[in-house]
Amino acid sequence: MATSHDPGAPEPRLDEKTALLSGRDMWSTKSAEQAGVPSLVLSDGPHGVRRQRQDADHLGLYDSERATCFPPAVALASSWDPDLVGRVGEALGREARALGVDVLLGPGVNIKRSPLCGRNFEYFSEDPLLSGVLGTAHVLGVQSQGVGSSVKHFAANNQETERMRVSADVDERTLREIYLPAFERIVAEARPATVMCSYNKINGTYASESRWLLTQVLREEWGFDGLVVSDWGAVGDRVAALLAGTDLEMPGGDGHTDAEVAAAVRSGELDEAVVDTAVTRLRGLADRVRAGTGPCAVDFEAHHRLAREVAADCLVLLRNENRTLPLAPTGQFAVIGEFAAALRYQGGGSSHVNATRIDGPVNELRALLPDAQVDFARGYDTTGSSDAARLREEAVTLAAQVDTAVLVVGLREDDESEGYDREHLLLPPDQVELVRAVARAARRTVVVLLNGGVVSLEGWHDEVDAVIEAWLPGQAGGGAIADVLTGRVNPSGRLAETIPLRLGDTPSFLNFPGEQGHVRYGEGVMVGYRYYETAGVSVRYPFGHGLSYTDFDRTDFQVTADGPDTAKVRVTVTNTGDRFGRHVVQVYVTAPRRPVSSPARELRGFAKVALAPGESTTVVIALDRRAFAYWDTRRHDWVVAAGQYRVQLADNAHDVVATAVLDLPGDQLVQPLTLDSSVSEWFAHPTVGPALTSAMASGPTGVQTTAAAEGTADTLRLLSSMAMRQFLQFLPGQIPHELLEQLMRISETSAEPVCG
Ligand code: BGC
């Protein structure tokens, strides 16, 4: 097997080259050994290797090789811990290598625009910073083992409804501030081997055919130097896709698109250099990943232990009235729910892993509580084949006899999956009825939730004592749940997405999943907590929320500018409780008035710390320029406005603990005025405004303008939105034309800070 390209090797012919750029079969590329291009194996996925053999399907219907199923992204993100995610990445990389996989198809870093997206379990967060930081750690981990990552799905693939052809109609600022930054960060900080373009269109153009996306933004602006692979079947027009920057078409089909590309070169429609560039990138990928090829032994037991450790740090303790948790080591407990025996731990579709083993919560709890009595009742049935009332009765009878009832409930396998979106946020009604009935009967009730997409807690939340959101926790999730229930692990997960009160409260509600081939991202940048906090909409639990069995003090919160648009945040965290625990420091920024509407606050930095009882540490978080910038659609660039920024230390997106004010000078930019600029823009211009005011007051004719003379605030307000062109028509002769010409020239050369 060739491991690197020999410059003396013969160049492949045109037909060979076009053939190299589409898959050989579902999971591998073709080879041209003489030309130094080996066949490469690509496999899903984000939280476990799904290595299928030749008789493979593509959506996980047939079993793949056994591999560790780590917690899917929805859970991983709740750890808010890049180090932990990096360790998962390393383990994935090792398993991929051992199974002969060159490129692992993940992570998925699309933003959770709506809680209804059927694939939210495969994505990290509603926030681009959290998604980007964790995605970076994932890629660095996988690639440290010599395996390439494929960051997906680029871009604006935020729903499953019509996912293969819907046009995501998103404005420029929203793309730049919400939907692209996670990809951008990963490209800059982790240098992924490949990026996978998505199925959907963006503003009418298929992602696979978008030169703006795949070449201008991804390569020219961000410096991506890897290979762009299509999502499986995402290429409709292969020539257009190659021209746009999609190098490799997967899975490839019968070869007729290879012939189309060759014909396009021969007819002059396509420059052969485009094909050559894509082949060079494919070769570059081969060189990169094959350099890491070699024997790689996997200790599946160790990976299972890692999966458990990780899952435990991902669980989010949402509610814990009267310190119901952790459970006492002795006493009588009832564990209720089919999922407590047969864990729901991953989602359906292409990411489906053939787990090496699966731990059920009830067995694991029994193992950790040898001195307690732990009984089990099924409580509900996920297939609908048993009598729900009878199962409920049995569970209620048991719950009435014990100290604490632990209910494990959640979404059923087919309630959510790749390929379709949900239509509501509700748990199955029989499970809700069960929770309410048990809560009435039991002395104390704990609910453990297993779900890939957010579920509503309404109708039962206030009736139970404690709630753990376990998401889909991977194959070792049962042990992790037992660890947190018993206090063997102190919970430290934080919500990576908001839990709303009602579906109707969610920002994309009126525009999801779209109609007639289009989905309009009408909420703009107000996604997730950005919307709830800005509009003052109450939620059940805010983004960033999560409780602990210990307490943390935050002191000496300081923010200091260390450049015109950068700052350092410092805070000392002390574990004031009596057990070891981890805490997530969250830093948000509120912008001053600026030329664009701004969310009430945005997450701009975070760090997770581990502290023994009584221990303190000082956390330093750097806020870079981007923490203060908005995307300016006139300049098509990032701009920092001048003014006072509030930097907030917060427990979550809603509860601010401390605030510091940072005065930033803002970018000094030339803001040329034209006759189409508004009167208010003319007057607000820092150099031109005062010159105009004084010139008008004493005008060349010595006559004051009507506006200046009558000069009331109301009059100026009335005129302020007029273009200068119209203003001049309404008040002819009041401002000499030469003066305007002169002021416009001044505005073309004087750099001024950008203000609101
Ligand atoms: C999915 C990708 C996946 C690919 C290969 C597609 O349908 O969208 O996420 O990697 O299939 O299984």
PDB file of C-alpha atoms and ligand atoms in Angstrom, residues 27 44 50 58-59 105 119 122 152-153 163 196 199 231-232 350 418, ligand 1:
ATOM      1  CA  TRP A  27     -18.032   3.155   2.470  1.00  0.00           C
ATOM      2  CA  ASP A  44     -19.992   6.757  10.708  1.00  0.00           C
ATOM      3  CA  ARG A  50     -20.183   1.944  12.545  1.00  0.00           C
ATOM      4  CA  HIS A  58     -26.583   3.168   4.855  1.00  0.00           C
ATOM      5  CA  LEU A  59     -29.056   3.882   7.590  1.00  0.00           C
ATOM      6  CA  LEU A 105     -17.960  10.748   9.753  1.00  0.00           C
ATOM      7  CA  ARG A 119     -31.404  14.554  14.747  1.00  0.00           C
ATOM      8  CA  GLU A 122     -26.434  13.947  17.153  1.00  0.00           C
ATOM      9  CA  LYS A 152     -20.813  17.706   9.296  1.00  0.00           C
ATOM     10  CA  HIS A 153     -23.264  18.788   7.978  1.00  0.00           C
ATOM     11  CA  ARG A 163     -33.634  17.590   4.539  1.00  0.00           C
ATOM     12  CA  MET A 196     -19.040  17.020   4.792  1.00  0.00           C
ATOM     13  CA  TYR A 199     -28.024  17.827   1.632  1.00  0.00           C
ATOM     14  CA  ASP A 231     -23.203  13.858   2.383  1.00  0.00           C
ATOM     15  CA  TRP A 232     -24.335  10.487   1.103  1.00  0.00           C
ATOM     16  CA  SER A 350     -26.675   6.437  10.352  1.00  0.00           C
ATOM     17  CA  GLU A 418     -32.528  10.760  11.698  1.00  0.00           C
TER      18      GLU A 418
HETATM   19  C1  BGC B   1     -26.090  11.252   6.968  1.00  0.00           C
HETATM   20  C2  BGC B   1     -24.649  11.462   7.392  1.00  0.00           C
HETATM   21  C3  BGC B   1     -23.930  10.130   7.384  1.00  0.00           C
HETATM   22  C4  BGC B   1     -24.035   9.525   6.020  1.00  0.00           C
HETATM   23  C5  BGC B   1     -23.357   8.183   5.913  1.00  0.00           C
HETATM   24  C6  BGC B   1     -26.192  10.497   5.675  1.00  0.00           C
HETATM   25  O1  BGC B   1     -27.515  10.169   5.399  1.00  0.00           O
HETATM   26  O2  BGC B   1     -26.732  12.493   6.837  1.00  0.00           O
HETATM   27  O3  BGC B   1     -24.594  12.047   8.671  1.00  0.00           O
HETATM   28  O4  BGC B   1     -22.601  10.316   7.772  1.00  0.00           O
HETATM   29  O5  BGC B   1     -25.402   9.348   5.706  1.00  0.00           O
HETATM   30  O6  BGC B   1     -24.046   7.235   6.654  1.00  0.00           O
END
